[in-house]
Short mmCIF file of C-alpha atoms in Angstrom, two decimals:
data_model
loop_
_atom_site.label_atom_id
_atom_site.label_comp_id
_atom_site.label_asym_id
_atom_site.label_seq_id
_atom_site.Cartn_x
_atom_site.Cartn_y
_atom_site.Cartn_z
CA GLN A 1 -51.29 42.31 -8.39
CA VAL A 2 -54.53 40.34 -8.32
CA GLN A 3 -57.84 41.71 -9.74
CA LEU A 4 -61.36 40.39 -7.92
CA VAL A 5 -64.42 40.88 -9.89
CA GLU A 6 -67.65 39.74 -7.73
CA SER A 7 -70.86 39.13 -9.74
CA GLY A 8 -74.36 37.30 -9.09
CA GLY A 9 -75.73 39.54 -6.59
CA GLY A 10 -79.44 40.65 -6.80
CA LEU A 11 -82.81 40.81 -5.10
CA VAL A 12 -84.35 37.78 -3.76
CA GLN A 13 -87.04 36.70 -1.28
CA ALA A 14 -86.42 35.26 1.99
CA GLY A 15 -85.80 31.74 1.67
CA GLY A 16 -84.36 32.00 -1.91
CA SER A 17 -80.75 31.43 -3.24
CA LEU A 18 -78.19 33.08 -4.91
CA ARG A 19 -74.65 32.05 -6.08
CA LEU A 20 -72.00 34.73 -6.09
CA SER A 21 -68.94 34.31 -8.05
CA CYS A 22 -65.66 36.04 -8.20
CA ALA A 23 -63.42 36.11 -10.97
CA ALA A 24 -59.65 36.56 -10.36
CA SER A 25 -56.94 37.85 -12.87
CA GLY A 26 -53.25 38.66 -12.34
CA ARG A 27 -50.90 36.71 -10.23
CA THR A 28 -51.24 33.00 -9.60
CA PHE A 29 -54.86 32.75 -7.75
CA SER A 30 -54.31 29.27 -6.71
CA GLY A 31 -51.84 30.59 -4.11
CA TYR A 32 -54.13 32.62 -2.05
CA THR A 33 -56.61 32.03 0.51
CA MET A 34 -60.12 33.56 -0.56
CA GLY A 35 -62.59 34.96 1.40
CA TRP A 36 -66.07 36.53 1.39
CA PHE A 37 -67.00 39.60 3.67
CA ARG A 38 -69.91 41.56 3.51
CA GLN A 39 -71.19 45.02 4.93
CA ALA A 40 -74.78 46.16 5.57
CA PRO A 41 -75.46 49.79 5.74
CA GLY A 42 -74.24 51.24 9.03
CA LYS A 43 -72.60 48.20 10.15
CA GLU A 44 -68.81 47.31 9.94
CA ARG A 45 -67.77 44.67 7.48
CA GLU A 46 -67.73 41.32 8.71
CA PHE A 47 -66.44 37.87 7.67
CA VAL A 48 -68.85 35.33 5.89
CA ALA A 49 -66.42 32.47 4.53
CA ALA A 50 -63.24 31.71 3.67
CA ILE A 51 -61.49 28.70 1.73
CA ASN A 52 -57.84 27.60 1.66
CA TRP A 53 -55.67 27.44 -1.68
CA SER A 54 -56.63 23.83 -2.35
CA GLY A 55 -60.17 24.06 -1.26
CA GLY A 56 -59.41 21.38 1.28
CA ARG A 57 -60.33 23.80 4.23
CA THR A 58 -63.37 26.11 4.64
CA TYR A 59 -64.50 28.58 7.24
CA TYR A 60 -67.83 30.04 8.09
CA ALA A 61 -69.19 32.51 10.32
CA ASP A 62 -71.83 31.34 12.55
CA SER A 63 -74.47 33.19 11.33
CA VAL A 64 -74.07 31.51 7.80
CA LYS A 65 -73.06 28.12 8.83
CA GLY A 66 -75.24 25.36 7.23
CA ARG A 67 -76.70 27.80 4.76
CA PHE A 68 -73.64 29.25 2.61
CA THR A 69 -71.03 27.16 0.94
CA ILE A 70 -67.87 28.44 -0.35
CA SER A 71 -65.81 26.69 -3.01
CA ARG A 72 -63.23 27.55 -5.55
CA ASP A 73 -62.06 26.24 -9.25
CA ASN A 74 -58.63 27.12 -9.49
CA ALA A 75 -58.64 26.08 -13.11
CA LYS A 76 -61.07 28.83 -13.65
CA ASN A 77 -59.61 31.17 -11.22
CA THR A 78 -63.10 31.80 -9.72
CA VAL A 79 -64.27 31.42 -6.12
CA TYR A 80 -67.95 30.97 -5.68
CA LEU A 81 -70.52 31.50 -2.48
CA GLN A 82 -73.67 29.49 -2.79
CA MET A 83 -76.08 31.15 -0.49
CA ASN A 84 -79.20 29.35 0.48
CA SER A 85 -82.08 29.83 2.78
CA LEU A 86 -81.52 33.76 2.49
CA LYS A 87 -82.77 35.89 5.38
CA PRO A 88 -83.37 39.61 5.32
CA GLU A 89 -80.26 40.05 7.58
CA ASP A 90 -78.20 38.78 4.87
CA THR A 91 -78.73 42.03 2.71
CA ALA A 92 -75.35 43.73 2.43
CA VAL A 93 -72.87 44.39 -0.07
CA TYR A 94 -70.88 41.22 -0.59
CA TYR A 95 -67.10 41.37 -1.30
CA CYS A 96 -64.43 38.87 -2.37
CA ALA A 97 -61.00 39.06 -0.99
CA ALA A 98 -57.66 37.30 -1.37
CA SER A 99 -55.08 36.68 1.29
CA ASN A 100 -51.45 35.15 1.26
CA THR A 101 -51.75 34.02 4.72
CA GLN A 102 -53.26 30.48 5.75
CA SER A 103 -54.18 31.45 9.33
CA ARG A 104 -56.55 33.87 11.08
CA VAL A 105 -58.84 34.03 7.77
CA VAL A 106 -61.56 36.02 9.65
CA LEU A 107 -59.34 38.96 9.82
CA SER A 108 -60.23 41.54 6.93
CA THR A 109 -56.89 43.28 7.67
CA LEU A 110 -54.94 40.19 6.64
CA TYR A 111 -56.52 40.35 2.91
CA ILE A 112 -54.59 42.37 0.43
CA TYR A 113 -56.61 42.21 -2.38
CA TRP A 114 -60.39 43.18 -2.58
CA GLY A 115 -63.10 43.46 -5.36
CA GLN A 116 -65.46 46.12 -5.56
CA GLY A 117 -68.57 44.34 -4.08
CA THR A 118 -71.87 43.01 -5.29
CA GLN A 119 -75.44 44.09 -3.68
CA VAL A 120 -77.56 41.15 -2.02
CA THR A 121 -80.88 42.44 -1.03
CA VAL A 122 -83.21 39.85 0.44
CA SER A 123 -86.67 40.96 0.83
CA SER A 124 -89.20 39.65 3.65
#
């Protein structure tokens, strides 16, 4: 079992930045692919970014590429999402998730552990 706790969300103006953190506890963190997903009101949950177990490979949704950066610190059991140049359309609840697969990282159904989410609101 892996427990995930997100933090760092909040209210920010368009063009601003936030850094989300996801702290993991329980089973070996370094063995999991970690992903960030988001869900806006009335919309389905969507893939944002993912990082493989070593941090050597990262994946991004087209909508955030060049603005968001995912990273991880296995020594601290933490994964991060640095979000720059935020837009109102980035407003959503952001979820951290862990997967024990190394492929098809955009599929939420392959993630077996989820955090409770943190709200990000970007004002125009």
